[in-house]
Amino acid sequence: QVQLVESGGGLVQPGGSLRLSCAASGSIFSIYAMGWYRQAPGKQRELVAVITSGGVTNYADSVKGRFTISRDNAKNTVYLQMNSLKPEDTAVYYCNGLHTTQGSWYPQWYWGQGTQVTVSS
């Protein structure tokens, strides 16, 4: 029932930075976890960052040390700060609420349109 709108993508050179935003139509205060996914052309959707209601974060090895996920419950918004961007980070980025079962994360809501990130010289 929650609607999601991603924004902040664009074209940047390798080594550059972008900050993505995910605005939710309802309160995310009570949501256990939120995450960012990405999907490159011809590849599967990949979960790259997770943040729980308690502020615990987790990252895919491919982005660890370069990306930072955060949430602002008052604004019903989740952010992804992306630094030291590489061409392989090029993808459409999506956010979603998350549910965990048997050690794995799964999306909770319908997908938004995503935001395109292109890293190229």
mmCIF file of N, CA and C in Angstrom:
data_model
loop_
_atom_site.group_PDB
_atom_site.id
_atom_site.type_symbol
_atom_site.label_atom_id
_atom_site.label_comp_id
_atom_site.label_asym_id
_atom_site.label_seq_id
_atom_site.Cartn_x
_atom_site.Cartn_y
_atom_site.Cartn_z
ATOM 1 N N GLN A 1 0.822 -1.214 0.000
ATOM 2 C CA GLN A 1 0.000 0.000 0.000
ATOM 3 C C GLN A 1 0.853 1.259 0.000
ATOM 4 N N VAL A 2 2.113 1.151 0.401
ATOM 5 C CA VAL A 2 3.026 2.286 0.408
ATOM 6 C C VAL A 2 3.520 2.546 -1.007
ATOM 7 N N GLN A 3 3.515 3.816 -1.412
ATOM 8 C CA GLN A 3 4.062 4.223 -2.697
ATOM 9 C C GLN A 3 5.452 4.817 -2.491
ATOM 10 N N LEU A 4 6.363 4.518 -3.419
ATOM 11 C CA LEU A 4 7.751 4.923 -3.304
ATOM 12 C C LEU A 4 8.171 5.727 -4.526
ATOM 13 N N VAL A 5 8.910 6.815 -4.293
ATOM 14 C CA VAL A 5 9.419 7.652 -5.369
ATOM 15 C C VAL A 5 10.904 7.875 -5.153
ATOM 16 N N GLU A 6 11.727 7.351 -6.075
ATOM 17 C CA GLU A 6 13.173 7.514 -6.008
ATOM 18 C C GLU A 6 13.614 8.718 -6.844
ATOM 19 N N SER A 7 14.664 9.404 -6.404
ATOM 20 C CA SER A 7 15.186 10.549 -7.132
ATOM 21 C C SER A 7 16.663 10.734 -6.811
ATOM 22 N N GLY A 8 17.329 11.611 -7.567
ATOM 23 C CA GLY A 8 18.712 11.963 -7.295
ATOM 24 C C GLY A 8 19.730 11.355 -8.232
ATOM 25 N N GLY A 9 19.310 10.493 -9.143
ATOM 26 C CA GLY A 9 20.240 9.883 -10.073
ATOM 27 C C GLY A 9 20.733 10.867 -11.111
ATOM 28 N N GLY A 10 21.726 10.430 -11.899
ATOM 29 C CA GLY A 10 22.278 11.279 -12.930
ATOM 30 C C GLY A 10 23.526 10.684 -13.529
ATOM 31 N N LEU A 11 24.216 11.480 -14.341
ATOM 32 C CA LEU A 11 25.459 11.083 -14.997
ATOM 33 C C LEU A 11 26.638 11.694 -14.258
ATOM 34 N N VAL A 12 27.572 10.850 -13.820
ATOM 35 C CA VAL A 12 28.767 11.319 -13.120
ATOM 36 C C VAL A 12 29.993 10.590 -13.645
ATOM 37 N N GLN A 13 31.166 11.205 -13.473
ATOM 38 C CA GLN A 13 32.427 10.576 -13.859
ATOM 39 C C GLN A 13 32.900 9.616 -12.779
ATOM 40 N N PRO A 14 33.723 8.621 -13.140
ATOM 41 C CA PRO A 14 34.285 7.728 -12.124
ATOM 42 C C PRO A 14 34.962 8.518 -11.009
ATOM 43 N N GLY A 15 34.728 8.091 -9.761
ATOM 44 C CA GLY A 15 35.262 8.788 -8.610
ATOM 45 C C GLY A 15 34.333 9.841 -8.044
ATOM 46 N N GLY A 16 33.260 10.143 -8.748
ATOM 47 C CA GLY A 16 32.308 11.141 -8.306
ATOM 48 C C GLY A 16 31.337 10.615 -7.273
ATOM 49 N N SER A 17 30.393 11.486 -6.860
ATOM 50 C CA SER A 17 29.427 11.152 -5.820
ATOM 51 C C SER A 17 28.013 11.546 -6.221
ATOM 52 N N LEU A 18 27.041 10.822 -5.687
ATOM 53 C CA LEU A 18 25.626 11.132 -5.825
ATOM 54 C C LEU A 18 24.922 10.790 -4.527
ATOM 55 N N ARG A 19 23.816 11.487 -4.243
ATOM 56 C CA ARG A 19 22.976 11.174 -3.099
ATOM 57 C C ARG A 19 21.564 10.893 -3.591
ATOM 58 N N LEU A 20 21.105 9.658 -3.423
ATOM 59 C CA LEU A 20 19.780 9.254 -3.839
ATOM 60 C C LEU A 20 18.790 9.406 -2.692
ATOM 61 N N SER A 21 17.544 9.739 -3.033
ATOM 62 C CA SER A 21 16.481 9.866 -2.048
ATOM 63 C C SER A 21 15.326 8.947 -2.405
ATOM 64 N N CYS A 22 14.656 8.419 -1.396
ATOM 65 C CA CYS A 22 13.472 7.574 -1.565
ATOM 66 C C CYS A 22 12.389 8.100 -0.647
ATOM 67 N N ALA A 23 11.361 8.694 -1.236
ATOM 68 C CA ALA A 23 10.251 9.256 -0.470
ATOM 69 C C ALA A 23 9.101 8.259 -0.429
ATOM 70 N N ALA A 24 8.616 7.953 0.764
ATOM 71 C CA ALA A 24 7.506 7.031 0.954
ATOM 72 C C ALA A 24 6.221 7.798 1.224
ATOM 73 N N SER A 25 5.090 7.261 0.756
ATOM 74 C CA SER A 25 3.807 7.945 0.914
ATOM 75 C C SER A 25 3.256 7.852 2.326
ATOM 76 N N GLY A 26 3.770 6.913 3.123
ATOM 77 C CA GLY A 26 3.339 6.741 4.494
ATOM 78 C C GLY A 26 4.519 6.736 5.438
ATOM 79 N N SER A 27 4.224 6.672 6.726
ATOM 80 C CA SER A 27 5.269 6.676 7.742
ATOM 81 C C SER A 27 6.119 5.413 7.657
ATOM 82 N N ILE A 28 7.438 5.578 7.780
ATOM 83 C CA ILE A 28 8.347 4.434 7.815
ATOM 84 C C ILE A 28 8.892 4.211 9.216
ATOM 85 N N PHE A 29 8.371 4.946 10.199
ATOM 86 C CA PHE A 29 8.865 4.852 11.565
ATOM 87 C C PHE A 29 8.756 3.438 12.113
ATOM 88 N N SER A 30 7.655 2.747 11.819
ATOM 89 C CA SER A 30 7.410 1.415 12.368
ATOM 90 C C SER A 30 7.918 0.287 11.473
ATOM 91 N N ILE A 31 8.481 0.626 10.315
ATOM 92 C CA ILE A 31 8.997 -0.389 9.397
ATOM 93 C C ILE A 31 10.321 -0.929 9.924
ATOM 94 N N TYR A 32 10.440 -2.255 9.986
ATOM 95 C CA TYR A 32 11.633 -2.868 10.566
ATOM 96 C C TYR A 32 12.897 -2.534 9.787
ATOM 97 N N ALA A 33 12.819 -2.597 8.439
ATOM 98 C CA ALA A 33 14.004 -2.337 7.634
ATOM 99 C C ALA A 33 13.637 -1.758 6.277
ATOM 100 N N MET A 34 14.535 -0.927 5.747
ATOM 101 C CA MET A 34 14.429 -0.393 4.396
ATOM 102 C C MET A 34 15.718 -0.727 3.662
ATOM 103 N N GLY A 35 15.626 -0.828 2.348
ATOM 104 C CA GLY A 35 16.811 -1.167 1.574
ATOM 105 C C GLY A 35 16.847 -0.509 0.214
ATOM 106 N N TRP A 36 18.038 -0.483 -0.359
ATOM 107 C CA TRP A 36 18.256 -0.033 -1.729
ATOM 108 C C TRP A 36 18.680 -1.215 -2.585
ATOM 109 N N TYR A 37 18.048 -1.354 -3.744
ATOM 110 C CA TYR A 37 18.399 -2.339 -4.752
ATOM 111 C C TYR A 37 18.921 -1.621 -5.989
ATOM 112 N N ARG A 38 19.613 -2.363 -6.858
ATOM 113 C CA ARG A 38 19.980 -1.831 -8.157
ATOM 114 C C ARG A 38 19.889 -2.942 -9.199
ATOM 115 N N GLN A 39 19.643 -2.542 -10.441
ATOM 116 C CA GLN A 39 19.559 -3.492 -11.540
ATOM 117 C C GLN A 39 20.228 -2.906 -12.774
ATOM 118 N N ALA A 40 21.295 -3.559 -13.219
ATOM 119 C CA ALA A 40 21.998 -3.164 -14.431
ATOM 120 C C ALA A 40 21.393 -3.901 -15.622
ATOM 121 N N PRO A 41 21.553 -3.366 -16.844
ATOM 122 C CA PRO A 41 21.000 -4.029 -18.031
ATOM 123 C C PRO A 41 21.466 -5.469 -18.154
ATOM 124 N N GLY A 42 20.523 -6.389 -18.355
ATOM 125 C CA GLY A 42 20.847 -7.793 -18.533
ATOM 126 C C GLY A 42 21.222 -8.538 -17.268
ATOM 127 N N LYS A 43 21.108 -7.896 -16.104
ATOM 128 C CA LYS A 43 21.477 -8.538 -14.850
ATOM 129 C C LYS A 43 20.307 -8.553 -13.872
ATOM 130 N N GLN A 44 20.405 -9.406 -12.847
ATOM 131 C CA GLN A 44 19.371 -9.517 -11.826
ATOM 132 C C GLN A 44 19.401 -8.318 -10.885
ATOM 133 N N ARG A 45 18.256 -8.047 -10.265
ATOM 134 C CA ARG A 45 18.190 -6.998 -9.263
ATOM 135 C C ARG A 45 19.016 -7.419 -8.046
ATOM 136 N N GLU A 46 19.836 -6.501 -7.541
ATOM 137 C CA GLU A 46 20.777 -6.774 -6.469
ATOM 138 C C GLU A 46 20.501 -5.877 -5.271
ATOM 139 N N LEU A 47 20.389 -6.464 -4.082
ATOM 140 C CA LEU A 47 20.241 -5.689 -2.850
ATOM 141 C C LEU A 47 21.616 -5.194 -2.425
ATOM 142 N N VAL A 48 21.780 -3.871 -2.297
ATOM 143 C CA VAL A 48 23.105 -3.320 -2.019
ATOM 144 C C VAL A 48 23.235 -2.716 -0.627
ATOM 145 N N ALA A 49 22.127 -2.309 0.015
ATOM 146 C CA ALA A 49 22.220 -1.677 1.324
ATOM 147 C C ALA A 49 20.934 -1.865 2.111
ATOM 148 N N VAL A 50 21.053 -2.066 3.432
ATOM 149 C CA VAL A 50 19.918 -2.279 4.326
ATOM 150 C C VAL A 50 20.108 -1.438 5.580
ATOM 151 N N ILE A 51 19.004 -0.871 6.097
ATOM 152 C CA ILE A 51 19.034 -0.200 7.391
ATOM 153 C C ILE A 51 17.796 -0.599 8.179
ATOM 154 N N THR A 52 17.970 -1.003 9.449
ATOM 155 C CA THR A 52 16.860 -1.401 10.305
ATOM 156 C C THR A 52 16.335 -0.202 11.081
ATOM 157 N N SER A 53 15.194 -0.399 11.770
ATOM 158 C CA SER A 53 14.622 0.667 12.583
ATOM 159 C C SER A 53 15.554 1.066 13.714
ATOM 160 N N GLY A 54 16.436 0.162 14.123
ATOM 161 C CA GLY A 54 17.405 0.449 15.161
ATOM 162 C C GLY A 54 18.687 1.078 14.653
ATOM 163 N N GLY A 55 18.772 1.314 13.344
ATOM 164 C CA GLY A 55 19.930 1.965 12.772
ATOM 165 C C GLY A 55 21.063 1.040 12.376
ATOM 166 N N VAL A 56 20.849 -0.270 12.454
ATOM 167 C CA VAL A 56 21.868 -1.223 12.030
ATOM 168 C C VAL A 56 21.897 -1.287 10.508
ATOM 169 N N THR A 57 23.079 -1.203 9.927
ATOM 170 C CA THR A 57 23.226 -1.204 8.473
ATOM 171 C C THR A 57 23.996 -2.420 7.991
ATOM 172 N N ASN A 58 23.766 -2.776 6.723
ATOM 173 C CA ASN A 58 24.473 -3.874 6.087
ATOM 174 C C ASN A 58 24.613 -3.540 4.609
ATOM 175 N N TYR A 59 25.737 -3.944 4.007
ATOM 176 C CA TYR A 59 26.028 -3.599 2.625
ATOM 177 C C TYR A 59 26.546 -4.803 1.860
ATOM 178 N N ALA A 60 26.261 -4.813 0.562
ATOM 179 C CA ALA A 60 26.870 -5.797 -0.310
ATOM 180 C C ALA A 60 28.363 -5.519 -0.404
ATOM 181 N N ASP A 61 29.153 -6.572 -0.587
ATOM 182 C CA ASP A 61 30.602 -6.407 -0.669
ATOM 183 C C ASP A 61 31.008 -5.442 -1.782
ATOM 184 N N SER A 62 30.231 -5.391 -2.845
ATOM 185 C CA SER A 62 30.567 -4.569 -3.993
ATOM 186 C C SER A 62 30.512 -3.068 -3.704
ATOM 187 N N VAL A 63 29.782 -2.656 -2.655
ATOM 188 C CA VAL A 63 29.638 -1.235 -2.345
ATOM 189 C C VAL A 63 30.145 -0.875 -0.959
ATOM 190 N N LYS A 64 30.546 -1.849 -0.172
ATOM 191 C CA LYS A 64 30.986 -1.613 1.201
ATOM 192 C C LYS A 64 32.160 -0.641 1.236
ATOM 193 N N GLY A 65 32.064 0.359 2.119
ATOM 194 C CA GLY A 65 33.096 1.364 2.245
ATOM 195 C C GLY A 65 32.907 2.555 1.342
ATOM 196 N N ARG A 66 31.992 2.456 0.364
ATOM 197 C CA ARG A 66 31.752 3.543 -0.577
ATOM 198 C C ARG A 66 30.342 4.128 -0.458
ATOM 199 N N PHE A 67 29.360 3.292 -0.112
ATOM 200 C CA PHE A 67 27.959 3.718 -0.002
ATOM 201 C C PHE A 67 27.543 3.783 1.462
ATOM 202 N N THR A 68 26.639 4.720 1.788
ATOM 203 C CA THR A 68 26.086 4.842 3.132
ATOM 204 C C THR A 68 24.576 5.015 3.054
ATOM 205 N N ILE A 69 23.824 4.136 3.724
ATOM 206 C CA ILE A 69 22.374 4.235 3.770
ATOM 207 C C ILE A 69 21.962 4.916 5.071
ATOM 208 N N SER A 70 20.933 5.759 5.007
ATOM 209 C CA SER A 70 20.413 6.429 6.191
ATOM 210 C C SER A 70 18.914 6.635 6.038
ATOM 211 N N ARG A 71 18.229 6.968 7.135
ATOM 212 C CA ARG A 71 16.788 7.201 7.076
ATOM 213 C C ARG A 71 16.413 8.385 7.949
ATOM 214 N N ASP A 72 15.403 9.135 7.521
ATOM 215 C CA ASP A 72 14.858 10.256 8.259
ATOM 216 C C ASP A 72 13.374 9.967 8.429
ATOM 217 N N ASN A 73 12.990 9.437 9.588
ATOM 218 C CA ASN A 73 11.606 9.038 9.810
ATOM 219 C C ASN A 73 10.641 10.223 9.773
ATOM 220 N N ALA A 74 11.087 11.397 10.214
ATOM 221 C CA ALA A 74 10.233 12.580 10.206
ATOM 222 C C ALA A 74 9.853 12.987 8.792
ATOM 223 N N LYS A 75 10.728 12.715 7.828
ATOM 224 C CA LYS A 75 10.480 13.052 6.432
ATOM 225 C C LYS A 75 10.029 11.851 5.613
ATOM 226 N N ASN A 76 9.888 10.686 6.246
ATOM 227 C CA ASN A 76 9.504 9.452 5.561
ATOM 228 C C ASN A 76 10.399 9.201 4.348
ATOM 229 N N THR A 77 11.695 9.365 4.543
ATOM 230 C CA THR A 77 12.646 9.311 3.445
ATOM 231 C C THR A 77 13.865 8.475 3.815
ATOM 232 N N VAL A 78 14.346 7.704 2.845
ATOM 233 C CA VAL A 78 15.573 6.925 2.975
ATOM 234 C C VAL A 78 16.572 7.451 1.949
ATOM 235 N N TYR A 79 17.838 7.507 2.331
ATOM 236 C CA TYR A 79 18.872 8.059 1.464
ATOM 237 C C TYR A 79 19.952 7.026 1.178
ATOM 238 N N LEU A 80 20.648 7.216 0.065
ATOM 239 C CA LEU A 80 21.830 6.429 -0.246
ATOM 240 C C LEU A 80 22.913 7.380 -0.738
ATOM 241 N N GLN A 81 23.924 7.616 0.091
ATOM 242 C CA GLN A 81 25.072 8.426 -0.298
ATOM 243 C C GLN A 81 26.076 7.527 -0.993
ATOM 244 N N MET A 82 26.415 7.843 -2.229
ATOM 245 C CA MET A 82 27.306 7.025 -3.034
ATOM 246 C C MET A 82 28.564 7.824 -3.350
ATOM 247 N N ASN A 83 29.703 7.347 -2.882
ATOM 248 C CA ASN A 83 30.990 7.988 -3.119
ATOM 249 C C ASN A 83 31.906 7.058 -3.906
ATOM 250 N N SER A 84 32.971 7.629 -4.465
ATOM 251 C CA SER A 84 33.957 6.854 -5.224
ATOM 252 C C SER A 84 33.286 5.951 -6.244
ATOM 253 N N LEU A 85 32.378 6.513 -7.013
ATOM 254 C CA LEU A 85 31.584 5.728 -7.950
ATOM 255 C C LEU A 85 32.442 5.124 -9.057
ATOM 256 N N LYS A 86 32.064 3.917 -9.458
ATOM 257 C CA LYS A 86 32.744 3.163 -10.500
ATOM 258 C C LYS A 86 31.785 2.896 -11.655
ATOM 259 N N PRO A 87 32.308 2.655 -12.870
ATOM 260 C CA PRO A 87 31.421 2.338 -13.995
ATOM 261 C C PRO A 87 30.494 1.156 -13.706
ATOM 262 N N GLU A 88 30.949 0.175 -12.936
ATOM 263 C CA GLU A 88 30.123 -0.978 -12.613
ATOM 264 C C GLU A 88 28.969 -0.660 -11.665
ATOM 265 N N ASP A 89 28.925 0.560 -11.121
ATOM 266 C CA ASP A 89 27.790 0.998 -10.312
ATOM 267 C C ASP A 89 26.620 1.462 -11.180
ATOM 268 N N THR A 90 26.832 1.569 -12.481
ATOM 269 C CA THR A 90 25.780 2.003 -13.395
ATOM 270 C C THR A 90 24.596 1.049 -13.334
ATOM 271 N N ALA A 91 23.403 1.577 -13.036
ATOM 272 C CA ALA A 91 22.202 0.760 -12.877
ATOM 273 C C ALA A 91 21.021 1.670 -12.578
ATOM 274 N N VAL A 92 19.823 1.080 -12.595
ATOM 275 C CA VAL A 92 18.649 1.748 -12.057
ATOM 276 C C VAL A 92 18.548 1.357 -10.585
ATOM 277 N N TYR A 93 18.410 2.346 -9.716
ATOM 278 C CA TYR A 93 18.367 2.114 -8.280
ATOM 279 C C TYR A 93 16.945 2.237 -7.749
ATOM 280 N N TYR A 94 16.541 1.274 -6.896
ATOM 281 C CA TYR A 94 15.203 1.209 -6.323
ATOM 282 C C TYR A 94 15.291 1.080 -4.806
ATOM 283 N N CYS A 95 14.276 1.571 -4.102
ATOM 284 C CA CYS A 95 14.179 1.346 -2.667
ATOM 285 C C CYS A 95 12.942 0.513 -2.358
ATOM 286 N N ASN A 96 12.892 -0.071 -1.160
ATOM 287 C CA ASN A 96 11.728 -0.838 -0.741
ATOM 288 C C ASN A 96 11.822 -1.150 0.752
ATOM 289 N N GLY A 97 10.668 -1.423 1.369
ATOM 290 C CA GLY A 97 10.664 -1.992 2.702
ATOM 291 C C GLY A 97 11.113 -3.434 2.613
ATOM 292 N N LEU A 98 11.654 -3.968 3.713
ATOM 293 C CA LEU A 98 12.233 -5.305 3.690
ATOM 294 C C LEU A 98 11.669 -6.197 4.791
ATOM 295 N N HIS A 99 11.547 -7.475 4.458
ATOM 296 C CA HIS A 99 11.177 -8.518 5.399
ATOM 297 C C HIS A 99 12.262 -9.575 5.370
ATOM 298 N N THR A 100 12.620 -10.105 6.517
ATOM 299 C CA THR A 100 13.660 -11.126 6.565
ATOM 300 C C THR A 100 13.070 -12.465 6.962
ATOM 301 N N THR A 101 13.444 -13.497 6.233
ATOM 302 C CA THR A 101 13.013 -14.860 6.491
ATOM 303 C C THR A 101 14.186 -15.802 6.258
ATOM 304 N N GLN A 102 14.485 -16.639 7.244
ATOM 305 C CA GLN A 102 15.564 -17.623 7.147
ATOM 306 C C GLN A 102 16.877 -16.993 6.680
ATOM 307 N N GLY A 103 17.173 -15.814 7.197
ATOM 308 C CA GLY A 103 18.439 -15.176 6.921
ATOM 309 C C GLY A 103 18.521 -14.383 5.637
ATOM 310 N N SER A 104 17.422 -14.271 4.881
ATOM 311 C CA SER A 104 17.414 -13.531 3.627
ATOM 312 C C SER A 104 16.401 -12.393 3.668
ATOM 313 N N TRP A 105 16.677 -11.338 2.893
ATOM 314 C CA TRP A 105 15.797 -10.179 2.808
ATOM 315 C C TRP A 105 14.910 -10.265 1.575
ATOM 316 N N TYR A 106 13.657 -9.784 1.703
ATOM 317 C CA TYR A 106 12.700 -9.796 0.601
ATOM 318 C C TYR A 106 11.943 -8.477 0.571
ATOM 319 N N PRO A 107 11.628 -7.964 -0.636
ATOM 320 C CA PRO A 107 10.881 -6.699 -0.737
ATOM 321 C C PRO A 107 9.445 -6.848 -0.245
ATOM 322 N N GLN A 108 8.921 -5.778 0.378
ATOM 323 C CA GLN A 108 7.594 -5.798 0.981
ATOM 324 C C GLN A 108 6.511 -5.177 0.104
ATOM 325 N N TRP A 109 6.845 -4.135 -0.676
ATOM 326 C CA TRP A 109 5.856 -3.340 -1.375
ATOM 327 C C TRP A 109 6.073 -3.369 -2.885
ATOM 328 N N TYR A 110 5.090 -2.780 -3.617
ATOM 329 C CA TYR A 110 5.252 -2.640 -5.054
ATOM 330 C C TYR A 110 6.435 -1.714 -5.348
ATOM 331 N N TRP A 111 7.132 -1.983 -6.455
ATOM 332 C CA TRP A 111 8.291 -1.195 -6.841
ATOM 333 C C TRP A 111 7.904 0.165 -7.399
ATOM 334 N N GLY A 112 8.755 1.180 -7.118
ATOM 335 C CA GLY A 112 8.617 2.472 -7.763
ATOM 336 C C GLY A 112 9.296 2.443 -9.120
ATOM 337 N N GLN A 113 9.463 3.617 -9.740
ATOM 338 C CA GLN A 113 10.067 3.694 -11.071
ATOM 339 C C GLN A 113 11.588 3.605 -11.036
ATOM 340 N N GLY A 114 12.202 3.850 -9.886
ATOM 341 C CA GLY A 114 13.646 3.829 -9.774
ATOM 342 C C GLY A 114 14.265 5.110 -10.311
ATOM 343 N N THR A 115 15.576 5.253 -10.107
ATOM 344 C CA THR A 115 16.308 6.404 -10.623
ATOM 345 C C THR A 115 17.602 5.916 -11.265
ATOM 346 N N GLN A 116 17.905 6.425 -12.460
ATOM 347 C CA GLN A 116 19.052 5.969 -13.239
ATOM 348 C C GLN A 116 20.341 6.611 -12.748
ATOM 349 N N VAL A 117 21.349 5.779 -12.502
ATOM 350 C CA VAL A 117 22.694 6.235 -12.169
ATOM 351 C C VAL A 117 23.632 5.745 -13.260
ATOM 352 N N THR A 118 24.336 6.668 -13.906
ATOM 353 C CA THR A 118 25.288 6.321 -14.953
ATOM 354 C C THR A 118 26.655 6.877 -14.589
ATOM 355 N N VAL A 119 27.654 6.005 -14.516
ATOM 356 C CA VAL A 119 29.022 6.398 -14.180
ATOM 357 C C VAL A 119 29.884 6.156 -15.410
ATOM 358 N N SER A 120 30.356 7.224 -16.031
ATOM 359 C CA SER A 120 31.110 7.118 -17.275
ATOM 360 C C SER A 120 31.988 8.341 -17.465
ATOM 361 N N SER A 121 33.147 8.130 -18.089
ATOM 362 C CA SER A 121 34.039 9.229 -18.424
ATOM 363 C C SER A 121 33.782 9.752 -19.825
#
